[in-house]
Structures are given as C-alpha cells and as structure tokens.
C-alpha cells in the first residue's frame, strides 16, 4: 500500500499526530453525552506512571475517584503541588452551572476546573472516555497513553437526568444495582429512580412490618411467555427476595459517591397487592389475596381507612431514614377504583371529607401523604395520575401517559419529569427484527429516544422552567435476568443521556452512532450486555412519479449491504446493494450488513404485497398521534404490514381517542374482491380494537349497498381483523369509518383512559 494511502486511512479513522520520530494515531474523542464545546488542539499529553494528580481540597473526592480508576494500570502519585506532568483540579467559581466543568489538555498538563466537586466528577468521566477502553477492565498493557490536546467546556441542559429500574417484577443483585449506578455516573446522569414495590413483590426491608418481607417479597410462581398469550401459563417456582436496610444504606452511599440521588418509589394507592397479601387489613375487603403472579393492573388497592395511613407513615419513616433524597416517589398510577366504590369505609370517608368522587378520594390520599412527607422536610413526586381529582400542592409530576400531564402540571407551576411511553419506555422493542428476545410490546428504537425533545412545544418560556428533565424507564416484567436488563437499557440509556445533558444544537444522530460504535468497546469492557443494532438494515418504500422503489441503508460507514429477492438468506456472494430496488410486483427482500469477511447484524426481511391500493391516494380526517405517526398515512397503503409484536413500528399508525375516517381514491373504477385491515389489541397499553368498521363506496360504484357496517373479528386476540368480501363490485373510492373504542370501562386494563386505535395496512384486492 502506498504511504499516502495509508496516511489517508489513518486520518480517516482518527486524529493524526506527529511527535519526534514516532507517528501516533489517537482516536478522535468519542464522548457520550456530547459536551457543549470541544476544541481539538495541536499536540498530545502523555499520561505515564510519572503523572501526578494535584487538587484543591474541594476536589479530593473526584481526584480520589480518578486515582483509583487509573491505579488499576499505573502507579499514579497524588501531590498537592506539581508544576508539570500533572492532572490538576482547580476551583472556578465563574462557571455558570454548578455541574459544569472545563477540561483542558496541553502537552504539559491536564487541568480540570469546576465550581464544585460534582462538576469535577463529570470532568473525570469525560477524561475517562478519552482513555482506552482497556482501562475499564484492567487489560491495558502499554506504558503510556497519548491523549490529544483539547479544550472541553461542558454543562448539562437539564437538572434532572434519570434512569429508573423496576426491581419488583424481577429482582437484581446488589452488585448489579451498583453496576447500573456506575453506568449512570459514566453518562453524567444524576438520578436513580428505584421502583421498590409493586403487586408482584415488596423489595425493601421494613422492620416494623416484617410480613412485607416474609410474605410480600415472594410470589408463588411467575407468568411464562407474554401476557397476551392465552391461556396464561406459570412456571410453578417460588420467586422473590428483598434488599435489607444495610444493603440499601450501602447502595445509597455508593450512589452518593457518584453524585447520584436515589429516589425510592413506594407505590400507593394502586400497585399494592403485595402489601395487601401481607396485611389484608389494609385492603377494602379484608380478605386474603396473594402476591400477584402475572403482570398488569390489579383491583386490590389500599383502603382509605386510618389503618392504611398509620401503616404508610410508619413505612415512610423507615424509608426516610434510608434515603436522604428530597423527593420521595409515591407512585399514584393505575389505581382502579372498583374496591373503593363498594367499600363502606371509603364511601364514608368521601362523605365526611366532602369528596365528590373516587378521583377526589385518590387526591385526598396523595395529599395526606404529601402533608406527612412535607412535615418531614421532603417532597413528593408521582406518576401523572396524581393530577386527577386535584394535584397535591407541592408535588412533582412524572409525565408518562404522553405529554399532556406535563403541560397541565407545568402550567399549574409544578415541576415535571418527562418519561412518556413513546420515548422513554426501554421495556419496548428496540428493533423490528423478529429475532429479538420477548418484550412487552411497542417499538422504541434508539433513534427515537435520541430525537426525544423533553420540552413540550405548548409551553411558553416561563412554563418551560418547570420541565426539570427526563428519565428512561426500565420496567422488568419481561426482563428476568440482569443480562436482559442490560440488553434493553443499553444503548438507549446512552441516547437518553444525550437528551438530558447535551445542547440540542450539538446533537446529531449519525455522529452519535459513530461515537457509539467506539463506545461499545467500553461497554464490552465493562461487561455490559448491550444490544447491538448498529449493523442492521433499514428499509424504506419510496414513491416517485408513480413508480415504487425500495431503498436500504445501514447506520455505520464502510460496510456493505447484500440482498436477495428469491427468499434465500443473503450471503457474502449475494448482490451488493447500490441503488433503490424497483418494486413492480409483490416482492420479498432479505438483506444484511457485511464486512469483507462475514455478516455482521441480523437478517432483515421485508415483504411487499403489491395490492390494488398500493401507491394510490389516501386521506384521513385526522392525523395520527405524533408519537405513533409511523410512515404517515401513505404507510396504510404501501404494501407493507405492521409487525405482529411491535405496534409502534412504522407500519402501524396510532390514534388516541379519535374516530377515524379513511378515504382511498383508487384513481379509476376498479374491481374490488376483498378489503382487509388489522387492529392491534394490546390492552395493557390501552390499545383496543374498534367493534365495527363502516365501509362505503363512491357514487360511481356498481352496487346498491353502498354502505355497510362490518363487525371486527378476533377482538380477544392481539391482532383483530377487519375482513370483507364482495361479489362483482367495482368502485373508484373506498371510505372506512372507524369509531374509537371509547373510554376504557372499569374492570379492563387502562380503565378510565381514552383507548388507542392502532391500524396497519389496508389491503385491497
Ligand atoms: C405501566 S408506567 C406501568 C407499569 C408497567 C409499565 C409497563 C407506570 C406508571 N405504570 O406498572 O410496568 O406500564 O410498560
């Protein structure tokens, strides 16, 4: 290879520096989350065993963290003063945000300045990311590290940068919780929302109420497979456990050392069946129940008798002893009011307190708990249902059912943390490849997380101040192992870190992907079982001048896509993709990403069903919900059906509470034999198929029966079907009217909320 060519390649991959006789290549910085500003300068700093760390007293802790980190590979010295070859920590009170820092690397020294230890800690995390990944697992073997000279100035966009973890549905070891906290720290997150209690298990030791741990922490068995697979099957194995108070203290301290606040969540009044199993007197019926063995929403909720408040206050007293966090999460979500409606004591409570309905009773419940916590100097945070029936005066709202809760709360001058299902639910599928491990449903690919803007457009400047940040949620119904939690949380957590830390103008998805490709080495060294979807193929059907073609792409550079149209899996010998594939008939495309030696990612499959409506004109009376607008209305007649398991993929369109009217203009009078479509029925996520569809045809059609109502079939299955056949019908226009299921009734999942209609391809043959 010619030397010039070699140089060119080296420069393409990294930064090129020359230094006396050696030529050294240093990888370009791949920092996640991306800093506010980064200027590469000439030269490099050589970190060696002679490097010393020197620091102002305020920065002792961050300096110690760095020293411990580097000491795995070098015998670094700590000294108070050292003019050269040092990493020095200095105080700079002029930095505008408390968590900000400046990191400057010159050939002589690395200097970190920050207003306080927290900023310095974040500088250390950045510096860590400038060093080889082999330092993470102690496999670094060289004697020195060349770090490019640069200046980084950095500060976060949001004050609340969080990740949640549900340890009730599945329980994880203390070591794993620490590993999770470590990852948060590396990504400059500052809040760990620890979901400690739910129907399926109580996970925190409470000394005053031992049955919470002997009974409430264990379920007799667990649902196998997906909740939507009926009949339900169980594994017959006892499951459970809890964290002792000593373990919790240890974890809280561990998090504090990494500038992470742990917000414990103690759910009330709903999601409390494990408590009622332990102490039936806390439920309305007083009768025994068992710790839940399957997922979903349960009707056993705390009764509003005094005994409940006495219990909760005593439980919270112990919780407060363990968790210094100012905010305590009290849940508040998904509390069906069925029991309260027929409970004498709850009804009496409503009368004596002058409450008009059960929503107001829930609000009374939450306000009482808020009062109690406020009296102890703490604040409450709750899921957005706490808005119903009147918001507790000082509460922070966690907006999860979309962003409407956030808007209402911010307008009422309450703080808000954004965690909408559409962008923050890391229990949803991240790839539409059917080989993915079982997940709850939905579809939240990395790119969608990355593009999340936590700031609702509907807010003015003054109201925007109340949006304090965002968080990714990891609900673990379908994550029985620590490896599976990692698979679902990474790399989406990395995208979320950039959402909450980085400036919008600094964000760029393809740049993020190229940084992620490098960062994966670090995750691997940290033994994190991240999901790698970097080497997947993405496809898109395009229509230009009435001609259809299908284009393929992949995220990373320097790779080849190979494909087949004959149904076989692509191999190293298959055709290389270099231009959009013309689509003239029904087609099956299989494709994969290859380097010169092998296939890298999973095999992509797309089936295009070239029916009579493909590429024709479609109009809707309303637009799909912003979070589920897929490939838009044209996606309903693009020949591609939605996935069986991911209603959020781009072929499904979601409408929240709206009745739908869809008109397809076939452009000419056309013979129509059948019309089919499907509706998604994930009731746990409030997706309900409509009961009927009204089909109408244009005036110019040849049948008398221009309007008919057709019942939707299989309404108990995940995919409900609308399917209608015609004899001798020709028409130019078809209209489908699809009434929304309406408000979800009591006794069903999501009761009281508006139902979603999810529809995919409308197949006309
Ligand atoms: C809704 S988000 C829940 C959880 C489930 C989750 C599954 C929220 C406040 N409640 O109980 O685990 O959906 O995605």
XYZ file of C-alpha atoms and ligand atoms in Angstrom:
779
model
C 0.000 0.000 0.000
C 1.306 3.445 -0.842
C 2.252 5.519 2.151
C -0.124 8.338 1.191
C -2.980 5.976 1.074
C -2.052 4.647 4.492
C -1.915 8.151 5.896
C -5.264 8.930 4.413
C -6.823 5.880 6.006
C -5.287 6.599 9.380
C -6.516 10.161 9.340
C -9.937 8.912 8.330
C -10.148 6.807 11.455
C -8.588 9.080 13.984
C -6.502 12.112 14.592
C -3.004 12.091 13.320
C -0.180 13.493 15.339
C 3.497 13.529 14.780
C 5.928 13.506 17.605
C 9.703 13.435 17.144
C 10.354 10.094 15.489
C 7.099 8.380 16.256
C 3.891 8.771 14.420
C 0.971 8.186 16.682
C -2.652 7.816 15.896
C -5.061 8.875 18.563
C -8.688 8.094 18.165
C -10.923 11.098 17.864
C -12.783 11.742 21.109
C -16.000 9.742 21.267
C -17.626 11.304 24.278
C -21.189 10.461 25.259
C -23.095 12.597 26.110
C -21.531 15.064 23.703
C -20.067 18.104 25.506
C -21.210 21.685 24.909
C -17.955 22.521 23.186
C -14.861 20.590 22.236
C -11.844 22.086 20.530
C -9.042 19.805 19.420
C -5.650 21.465 19.660
C -2.218 20.568 18.408
C -0.136 18.101 20.334
C -0.763 15.482 22.908
C -0.353 14.765 26.561
C 1.437 11.598 27.594
C -0.075 10.019 30.613
C 2.501 7.791 32.274
C 3.383 6.315 35.645
C 5.082 9.646 36.349
C 1.877 11.608 36.056
C 0.730 13.053 39.337
C -2.673 14.244 40.447
C -2.883 17.512 42.289
C -6.021 19.102 43.621
C -7.705 21.792 45.664
C -9.254 20.395 48.822
C -12.790 20.691 47.481
C -11.971 18.189 44.802
C -10.496 15.487 46.953
C -13.290 13.018 46.170
C -13.131 13.398 42.385
C -9.335 13.243 42.454
C -9.575 10.064 44.516
C -12.030 8.575 42.030
C -9.666 9.313 39.177
C -6.700 7.979 41.066
C -8.497 4.746 41.890
C -9.516 4.406 38.272
C -6.036 4.999 36.861
C -4.287 2.986 39.531
C -5.552 -0.222 38.025
C -2.991 0.375 35.275
C -0.500 2.947 36.620
C 1.056 3.793 39.933
C -0.211 7.374 39.877
C 1.019 9.751 42.576
C -1.100 12.274 44.404
C 0.586 15.519 45.314
C -0.562 18.893 46.422
C 1.640 20.814 44.052
C 3.343 19.741 40.904
C 4.059 22.097 38.067
C 4.248 19.708 35.128
C 3.089 16.287 34.121
C 0.066 16.564 36.311
C -3.640 16.270 36.267
C -4.737 19.230 38.318
C -8.134 20.041 39.790
C -8.842 23.737 40.321
C -11.831 25.645 41.589
C -13.509 28.064 39.177
C -16.496 29.785 40.691
C -17.190 31.628 37.447
C -18.533 28.544 35.700
C -22.185 29.249 35.106
C -23.737 25.968 36.184
C -22.920 24.054 39.313
C -22.493 20.818 37.390
C -20.359 22.339 34.641
C -16.626 21.914 34.150
C -13.756 22.799 31.920
C -11.201 20.226 30.849
C -8.026 21.417 29.191
C -5.340 19.123 27.925
C -1.990 20.580 26.912
C 1.286 18.765 26.294
C 2.321 19.611 29.881
C -0.789 19.034 31.897
C -4.412 18.119 32.182
C -6.364 20.747 34.021
C -9.857 20.336 35.342
C -11.731 23.343 36.611
C -15.161 23.291 38.124
C -17.264 25.233 40.585
C -17.604 22.221 42.828
C -16.808 18.572 43.224
C -19.782 17.489 41.131
C -18.547 19.336 38.064
C -15.075 17.931 38.684
C -16.558 14.446 38.848
C -18.146 14.944 35.440
C -14.832 16.181 34.070
C -13.307 12.943 35.288
C -15.994 10.963 33.459
C -15.130 12.841 30.270
C -11.427 12.283 30.772
C -12.129 8.610 31.357
C -13.842 8.446 27.981
C -10.725 9.915 26.341
C -8.681 6.964 27.597
C -8.569 3.475 26.084
C -11.475 1.176 26.915
C -8.980 -1.418 28.134
C -8.567 0.657 31.295
C -12.095 -0.272 32.263
C -11.339 -3.938 32.790
C -7.685 -3.761 33.617
C -6.408 -5.151 30.335
C -4.418 -2.038 29.386
C -0.850 -3.139 28.774
C 1.066 -0.139 27.480
C 3.251 2.160 29.479
C 1.701 5.392 28.430
C -1.438 6.867 26.966
C -1.387 9.636 24.387
C -4.281 11.966 24.860
C -4.996 14.632 22.241
C -4.663 18.213 23.390
C -8.044 19.825 23.591
C -10.348 22.109 25.480
C -13.767 20.978 26.553
C -16.323 23.244 28.173
C -19.375 21.479 29.284
C -22.542 21.739 31.333
C -25.900 19.953 31.438
C -29.139 21.133 29.843
C -31.418 19.635 32.453
C -31.062 19.389 36.191
C -32.881 16.022 36.409
C -31.168 13.286 34.407
C -32.523 9.941 35.376
C -32.901 6.249 34.887
C -35.492 4.077 36.560
C -35.370 0.393 37.398
C -38.219 -1.852 38.474
C -36.988 -4.479 40.928
C -40.444 -5.754 41.877
C -41.348 -7.683 38.756
C -37.823 -9.102 38.788
C -35.160 -8.688 41.417
C -31.496 -7.930 40.793
C -28.402 -8.308 42.944
C -26.766 -5.537 44.950
C -23.751 -5.809 42.673
C -25.936 -5.317 39.659
C -27.566 -2.213 41.154
C -24.069 -0.812 41.693
C -23.097 -1.651 38.132
C -26.204 0.195 36.921
C -25.289 3.191 39.091
C -21.748 3.099 37.700
C -23.119 3.309 34.180
C -25.326 6.250 35.124
C -22.300 8.060 36.534
C -20.254 7.409 33.404
C -23.060 9.066 31.410
C -23.403 12.034 33.797
C -26.866 11.024 34.927
C -27.706 12.148 38.439
C -30.879 10.339 39.481
C -31.705 6.689 40.002
C -35.437 6.096 40.421
C -35.681 2.821 42.274
C -39.096 1.199 41.849
C -39.101 -0.899 45.028
C -42.681 -2.001 45.460
C -45.417 -3.346 43.208
C -48.092 -6.023 43.030
C -45.568 -8.760 42.281
C -43.208 -8.172 45.204
C -42.213 -5.812 48.002
C -38.442 -5.358 47.919
C -37.385 -3.190 50.847
C -36.860 -4.393 54.396
C -39.293 -2.697 56.795
C -38.512 -3.579 60.385
C -41.895 -2.515 61.742
C -43.815 -4.703 59.296
C -41.932 -7.969 58.903
C -44.671 -9.660 56.888
C -43.828 -7.337 53.997
C -40.638 -9.331 53.752
C -41.746 -12.801 54.749
C -44.918 -12.707 52.642
C -44.937 -9.623 50.412
C -41.469 -10.228 48.980
C -42.356 -13.605 47.465
C -44.755 -14.798 44.806
C -45.590 -18.434 44.441
C -44.891 -18.525 40.693
C -44.493 -16.308 37.631
C -46.232 -15.968 34.293
C -44.372 -17.666 31.442
C -44.301 -16.046 27.996
C -46.297 -12.976 27.072
C -49.352 -11.719 28.933
C -51.168 -11.618 25.613
C -50.638 -15.365 25.074
C -53.691 -17.055 26.451
C -54.366 -19.222 28.352
C -51.796 -17.951 30.852
C -49.086 -20.431 31.867
C -46.999 -20.296 35.042
C -43.588 -21.687 35.961
C -44.618 -23.107 39.352
C -41.474 -21.704 41.027
C -41.441 -19.504 44.123
C -39.705 -16.208 43.309
C -38.633 -13.266 45.386
C -36.383 -11.569 47.901
C -35.732 -8.049 49.110
C -32.939 -5.621 49.929
C -32.011 -5.397 53.598
C -31.673 -1.968 55.153
C -27.924 -2.481 55.387
C -27.728 -3.269 51.690
C -29.777 -0.191 50.907
C -27.555 2.053 53.026
C -24.546 0.672 51.220
C -26.123 1.328 47.821
C -27.240 4.845 48.769
C -23.694 5.693 49.869
C -22.283 4.152 46.706
C -24.616 6.324 44.629
C -23.818 9.459 46.640
C -20.128 8.963 45.959
C -21.037 9.092 42.275
C -23.277 12.150 42.629
C -26.411 10.155 42.093
C -29.550 10.705 44.108
C -31.663 7.624 44.624
C -35.378 8.351 44.619
C -37.160 5.404 46.187
C -40.643 4.630 44.968
C -43.219 3.270 47.374
C -46.361 2.737 45.284
C -49.776 3.874 46.538
C -52.749 3.596 46.435
C -52.524 1.129 43.496
C -49.930 -1.483 42.571
C -50.069 -2.617 46.183
C -51.321 -6.172 46.050
C -48.100 -7.498 47.617
C -48.771 -5.279 50.656
C -52.368 -6.424 50.933
C -51.199 -10.033 50.660
C -49.002 -9.342 53.693
C -51.584 -7.324 55.665
C -55.128 -7.983 54.388
C -56.491 -5.377 56.797
C -55.017 -2.702 54.508
C -57.361 -3.694 51.669
C -61.041 -2.821 51.383
C -62.395 -6.366 51.512
C -60.157 -7.520 54.383
C -59.931 -10.884 52.656
C -56.643 -12.595 51.860
C -55.072 -12.154 48.434
C -51.810 -13.474 47.081
C -48.792 -11.621 45.771
C -49.524 -11.200 42.044
C -48.058 -13.846 39.754
C -48.781 -12.113 36.476
C -48.434 -8.583 35.068
C -50.984 -5.826 34.650
C -53.184 -3.686 36.854
C -54.957 -5.139 39.884
C -58.015 -4.059 41.788
C -56.603 -4.724 45.252
C -55.507 -1.261 46.329
C -55.009 0.328 49.739
C -58.260 1.091 51.533
C -58.607 4.672 52.776
C -59.215 3.604 56.396
C -56.987 5.220 59.036
C -55.053 1.955 59.394
C -53.592 2.486 55.917
C -52.246 5.925 56.762
C -50.769 4.722 60.032
C -49.092 1.904 58.150
C -47.784 4.128 55.355
C -46.457 6.768 57.730
C -44.515 4.154 59.653
C -43.199 2.590 56.460
C -42.190 6.002 55.157
C -40.417 6.796 58.437
C -38.090 3.885 57.742
C -37.764 4.837 54.075
C -36.736 8.380 55.018
C -34.086 7.059 57.367
C -32.508 5.192 54.462
C -32.885 7.675 51.621
C -31.687 11.271 52.006
C -33.335 12.247 48.697
C -35.501 15.354 48.933
C -38.022 13.705 46.595
C -39.850 10.542 47.518
C -41.834 8.837 44.752
C -45.268 7.742 45.934
C -46.436 6.133 42.677
C -50.051 7.148 42.182
C -50.511 5.380 38.845
C -53.073 2.882 37.670
C -55.278 2.611 40.749
C -58.647 1.120 39.743
C -61.409 2.494 41.949
C -63.555 -0.671 41.875
C -62.939 -1.602 45.527
C -63.410 1.952 46.823
C -66.785 2.186 45.089
C -68.250 -0.660 47.107
C -66.331 -0.079 50.348
C -68.375 1.350 53.233
C -65.337 2.940 54.828
C -64.166 4.628 51.648
C -67.647 5.890 50.868
C -67.954 7.231 54.413
C -64.577 8.913 54.052
C -65.799 10.611 50.866
C -68.866 11.973 52.683
C -67.070 13.216 55.761
C -64.336 14.850 53.692
C -66.796 16.300 51.160
C -65.231 14.495 48.181
C -67.375 14.235 45.084
C -65.947 11.062 43.560
C -63.253 8.392 43.899
C -60.778 10.509 41.913
C -61.021 13.121 44.629
C -60.586 10.375 47.195
C -57.317 9.415 45.496
C -56.291 13.041 45.537
C -57.158 13.212 49.278
C -54.977 10.120 49.794
C -51.993 11.595 47.985
C -52.351 14.992 49.678
C -52.345 13.373 53.107
C -49.149 11.549 52.272
C -47.693 14.723 50.821
C -48.508 16.580 54.026
C -46.808 13.931 56.044
C -43.693 13.941 53.898
C -43.597 17.739 53.773
C -43.715 17.773 57.577
C -40.516 15.708 57.461
C -38.878 18.124 55.055
C -39.423 16.031 51.942
C -41.334 16.492 48.692
C -43.413 14.035 46.714
C -43.083 13.002 43.132
C -45.763 10.895 41.457
C -46.934 9.492 38.116
C -49.230 11.835 36.198
C -52.451 10.280 37.569
C -51.804 12.394 40.659
C -53.207 15.275 38.595
C -56.654 13.686 38.659
C -59.004 14.923 41.332
C -56.686 17.818 42.195
C -52.897 17.934 42.379
C -51.146 17.867 45.750
C -49.775 21.392 46.332
C -46.016 20.795 46.096
C -45.853 17.634 44.021
C -43.541 16.998 41.079
C -45.278 15.170 38.235
C -43.725 12.358 36.247
C -45.491 12.516 32.906
C -45.723 9.032 31.412
C -49.052 8.733 29.559
C -47.890 11.169 26.905
C -47.049 14.813 27.499
C -50.466 16.246 28.352
C -49.866 15.659 32.074
C -46.617 17.575 31.761
C -48.312 20.520 30.095
C -51.088 20.729 32.685
C -48.642 20.418 35.561
C -46.151 22.970 34.213
C -48.957 25.460 33.589
C -50.013 24.968 37.195
C -46.398 25.735 38.191
C -45.477 22.226 39.258
C -42.180 20.649 38.415
C -42.244 17.908 35.785
C -40.036 14.997 34.815
C -40.672 13.741 31.280
C -40.979 9.978 30.802
C -43.582 9.489 28.068
C -44.103 5.888 26.968
C -43.476 6.951 23.379
C -39.829 7.925 24.028
C -38.770 6.673 27.449
C -40.022 3.103 27.848
C -36.981 0.926 27.476
C -39.121 -2.179 28.010
C -40.461 -1.712 24.457
C -38.822 -3.446 21.496
C -35.825 -1.591 20.096
C -35.686 -3.380 16.769
C -38.374 -4.689 14.468
C -36.312 -7.754 13.722
C -38.437 -10.754 14.676
C -35.395 -12.459 16.233
C -35.424 -10.029 19.193
C -35.987 -11.507 22.656
C -39.537 -11.289 24.031
C -40.531 -7.808 25.219
C -43.703 -6.166 26.454
C -44.584 -4.766 23.014
C -44.396 -1.333 21.455
C -41.421 -0.103 19.491
C -38.841 2.362 20.676
C -35.712 2.274 18.556
C -32.548 4.067 19.594
C -33.095 6.838 17.077
C -36.488 7.726 18.525
C -35.006 8.013 22.017
C -32.177 10.106 20.621
C -34.556 12.566 18.968
C -36.680 12.981 22.074
C -37.167 16.615 22.972
C -38.283 16.758 26.594
C -39.613 20.298 26.209
C -43.296 20.341 25.175
C -43.868 22.908 22.433
C -47.095 24.062 24.052
C -45.247 25.738 26.918
C -44.076 29.333 26.981
C -40.674 30.348 28.356
C -41.884 30.836 31.905
C -43.673 27.486 31.950
C -40.694 25.684 30.415
C -38.747 26.271 33.611
C -40.888 23.623 35.288
C -39.670 20.857 32.991
C -36.715 19.779 35.071
C -35.602 16.859 32.955
C -36.324 13.374 31.724
C -35.713 9.759 32.503
C -35.671 6.335 30.845
C -37.875 3.701 32.472
C -36.934 0.054 32.727
C -39.990 -1.978 33.696
C -38.911 -5.546 34.097
C -41.920 -7.786 33.515
C -40.077 -9.305 30.560
C -36.534 -8.974 31.923
C -35.932 -11.931 34.185
C -32.136 -11.602 34.156
C -29.556 -8.895 34.663
C -28.232 -9.577 31.171
C -31.687 -8.877 29.758
C -31.972 -5.592 31.690
C -28.662 -4.537 30.169
C -29.794 -5.557 26.722
C -32.894 -3.376 26.999
C -31.265 -0.436 28.790
C -28.176 -0.133 26.571
C -27.607 1.675 24.354
C -30.921 3.514 24.788
C -29.622 4.887 28.105
C -26.750 6.474 26.173
C -29.187 8.214 23.853
C -31.178 9.432 26.858
C -28.019 10.785 28.476
C -27.505 12.979 25.442
C -31.184 14.059 25.501
C -30.839 15.389 29.050
C -27.232 16.560 29.084
C -26.335 17.865 25.642
C -27.331 21.037 23.839
C -29.861 20.444 21.067
C -27.555 22.132 18.551
C -24.758 19.711 19.386
C -26.869 16.628 18.746
C -26.514 14.726 15.513
C -27.684 11.151 15.144
C -25.112 9.894 12.679
C -22.325 11.422 14.740
C -23.834 9.767 17.833
C -23.818 6.443 16.004
C -20.177 6.789 15.094
C -19.325 7.628 18.727
C -21.469 4.707 19.861
C -19.594 2.285 17.630
C -16.473 3.152 19.632
C -18.290 3.381 22.931
C -19.452 -0.207 22.515
C -15.873 -1.274 23.203
C -16.145 0.427 26.584
C -19.498 -1.201 27.315
C -17.970 -4.527 26.420
C -15.003 -3.937 28.693
C -17.483 -3.058 31.440
C -19.151 -6.401 30.775
C -22.437 -4.741 29.859
C -24.625 -6.872 27.618
C -25.643 -4.019 25.314
C -27.924 -4.552 22.332
C -26.083 -4.023 19.108
C -28.367 -2.881 16.336
C -25.707 -0.851 14.600
C -25.330 -3.413 11.861
C -28.962 -3.746 10.949
C -30.533 -2.893 7.639
C -33.310 -0.336 7.479
C -35.633 -0.194 4.525
C -37.973 2.374 3.074
C -40.504 2.200 0.306
C -40.434 5.269 -1.892
C -42.818 6.531 -4.465
C -41.586 8.890 -7.177
C -43.559 9.770 -10.330
C -45.935 6.903 -9.554
C -43.043 4.455 -9.513
C -42.250 2.479 -6.400
C -38.805 1.545 -5.265
C -37.317 0.193 -2.076
C -34.182 1.643 -0.554
C -31.896 0.082 2.041
C -29.485 1.697 4.418
C -27.444 0.959 7.487
C -26.176 3.224 10.221
C -22.426 2.805 10.159
C -19.972 3.536 7.391
C -17.544 1.280 5.489
C -19.903 -1.682 5.354
C -21.705 -3.427 2.517
C -25.376 -4.350 2.299
C -26.089 -7.535 0.349
C -29.582 -8.709 -0.532
C -31.703 -11.333 -2.230
C -35.148 -11.267 -3.832
C -35.605 -15.052 -4.022
C -36.391 -15.713 -0.355
C -32.885 -17.012 0.492
C -30.768 -15.577 3.284
C -28.109 -13.249 1.910
C -24.506 -14.438 1.955
C -21.113 -12.958 1.110
C -21.890 -13.830 -2.517
C -25.243 -12.081 -2.724
C -25.793 -8.970 -4.765
C -24.371 -5.762 -3.282
C -26.972 -3.082 -2.742
C -26.051 0.117 -4.584
C -29.333 1.643 -5.711
C -33.013 1.518 -4.787
C -34.722 -1.720 -5.853
C -37.613 -1.123 -8.292
C -40.874 -2.632 -6.995
C -43.176 -3.718 -9.813
C -44.901 -6.669 -8.157
C -45.178 -8.397 -4.764
C -41.598 -8.826 -3.541
C -39.696 -10.352 -0.631
C -36.417 -8.652 0.223
C -33.837 -10.221 2.522
C -30.751 -8.194 3.303
C -27.884 -7.967 5.785
C -24.781 -5.900 6.546
C -21.390 -7.466 5.770
C -17.772 -6.577 6.159
C -15.288 -8.325 3.898
C -15.395 -11.492 5.960
C -18.823 -12.048 7.404
C -22.370 -10.950 8.089
C -22.429 -8.501 10.995
C -26.010 -7.974 12.137
C -29.312 -9.774 11.955
C -31.004 -10.558 8.641
C -33.586 -8.036 7.520
C -36.819 -9.185 5.926
C -39.448 -7.129 4.132
C -42.478 -8.433 2.318
C -44.230 -6.106 -0.081
C -47.733 -7.119 -1.015
C -48.494 -5.265 -4.240
C -52.268 -4.918 -3.923
C -54.691 -2.570 -5.694
C -54.406 0.377 -3.296
C -50.590 0.474 -3.191
C -49.289 3.914 -4.085
C -52.818 5.352 -4.531
C -54.226 8.451 -2.834
C -55.321 8.300 0.789
C -56.865 10.953 3.022
C -57.619 10.897 6.749
C -60.000 13.080 8.755
C -57.345 13.436 11.457
C -53.621 12.973 11.846
C -52.112 10.075 13.753
C -50.784 10.842 17.221
C -47.387 12.495 16.941
C -45.678 9.697 18.835
C -47.132 6.992 16.579
C -47.276 8.505 13.144
C -45.098 5.808 11.564
C -44.565 6.330 7.847
C -47.631 8.580 7.753
C -50.982 7.984 6.101
C -49.354 6.630 2.937
C -47.968 3.832 5.077
C -51.501 2.428 5.274
C -51.372 1.583 1.563
C -47.676 0.959 0.913
C -47.936 -2.816 0.608
C -46.207 -3.407 3.954
C -47.978 -4.779 7.007
C -47.047 -3.930 10.592
C -45.143 -6.242 12.891
C -47.017 -8.822 14.989
C -45.299 -7.875 18.184
C -44.446 -4.163 17.840
C -47.447 -1.962 17.365
C -45.196 1.090 17.378
C -43.247 0.172 14.247
C -43.567 2.493 11.281
C -46.318 0.491 9.605
C -48.762 0.888 12.491
C -50.498 4.224 12.969
C -51.849 5.146 16.398
C -54.811 7.422 17.158
C -55.615 8.312 20.748
C -59.348 8.567 21.324
C -60.145 9.830 17.792
C -62.767 8.368 15.492
C -61.224 7.722 12.104
C -62.386 8.283 8.574
C -60.099 6.974 5.845
C -60.715 7.553 2.158
C -58.771 5.719 -0.535
C -59.006 7.033 -4.073
C -58.059 4.265 -6.492
C -57.918 6.774 -9.338
C -60.228 4.771 -11.643
C -63.136 2.377 -11.343
C -61.522 -0.826 -10.111
C -62.844 -4.315 -9.415
C -62.724 -4.966 -5.669
C -62.890 -8.513 -4.276
C -61.703 -8.026 -0.701
C -60.690 -5.303 1.741
C -58.727 -6.225 4.845
C -57.003 -4.478 7.663
C -55.968 -5.193 11.258
C -56.223 -3.508 14.627
C -53.804 -4.003 17.486
C -55.249 -5.108 20.804
C -52.553 -4.611 23.477
C -54.974 -3.852 26.289
C -52.190 -3.472 28.859
C -51.054 -0.438 26.861
C -54.668 0.698 26.265
C -54.852 -0.365 22.644
C -58.367 -1.630 21.933
C -59.715 -2.687 18.557
C -62.927 -0.999 17.431
C -66.148 -3.024 17.373
C -67.070 -2.270 13.791
C -65.936 -0.595 10.616
C -68.324 1.142 8.249
C -67.389 0.668 4.595
C -68.727 2.992 1.911
C -68.105 3.275 -1.809
C -68.165 6.176 -4.189
C -71.220 7.243 -6.162
C -69.823 5.751 -9.345
C -69.779 2.212 -7.950
C -71.975 -0.527 -9.310
C -73.627 -1.797 -6.130
C -76.804 -0.637 -4.411
C -75.435 -1.441 -0.994
C -73.045 1.497 -0.935
C -72.722 1.490 2.845
C -72.313 -1.419 5.175
C -71.254 -1.968 8.749
C -68.840 -4.844 9.287
C -68.028 -6.339 12.690
C -64.335 -6.553 13.592
C -63.291 -10.164 14.280
C -60.907 -11.761 16.803
C -61.386 -8.968 19.282
C -59.944 -11.175 22.047
C -56.673 -11.704 20.183
C -53.673 -9.486 19.883
C -54.484 -8.757 16.250
C -58.138 -8.124 15.472
C -59.232 -8.407 11.881
C -61.472 -6.499 9.584
C -62.107 -8.563 6.502
C -64.840 -8.130 3.910
C -65.523 -9.876 0.588
C -67.516 -8.610 -2.378
C -69.043 -10.196 -5.480
C -68.869 -8.183 -8.656
C -68.080 -4.845 -7.036
C -66.299 -2.049 -8.870
C -65.677 1.391 -7.395
C -63.161 4.206 -7.565
C -63.250 5.317 -3.941
C -63.484 3.486 -0.647
C -64.243 5.067 2.699
C -63.698 3.323 6.041
C -65.214 4.893 9.151
C -63.696 3.510 12.327
C -65.230 4.622 15.618
C -62.765 4.640 18.530
C -63.401 2.086 21.275
C -64.102 4.994 23.643
C -63.212 5.471 27.299
C -61.923 2.183 28.712
C -64.527 0.808 31.142
C -63.946 -0.323 34.740
C -62.537 -3.812 35.042
C -60.408 -3.539 31.881
C -56.723 -2.637 31.626
C -56.338 1.135 31.440
C -59.855 1.809 32.833
C -60.852 5.460 32.709
C -58.360 6.384 29.959
C -59.076 7.054 26.306
C -58.404 3.970 24.171
C -55.929 3.937 21.308
C -56.824 2.691 17.834
C -53.834 1.158 16.064
C -54.337 0.215 12.428
C -51.931 -1.113 9.790
C -52.052 -1.842 6.042
C -55.399 -1.608 4.273
C -55.168 -4.390 1.706
C -57.432 -4.041 -1.315
C -57.538 -6.946 -3.748
C -47.218 0.995 33.114
S -45.643 3.473 33.829
C -46.867 0.991 34.448
C -46.028 -0.105 34.974
C -45.744 -1.139 33.923
C -45.439 -0.463 32.609
C -45.060 -1.403 31.508
C -46.472 3.242 35.059
C -46.545 4.381 35.899
N -47.087 2.058 35.274
O -46.653 -0.656 36.116
O -44.678 -1.920 34.347
O -46.570 0.263 32.188
O -44.630 -0.708 30.374
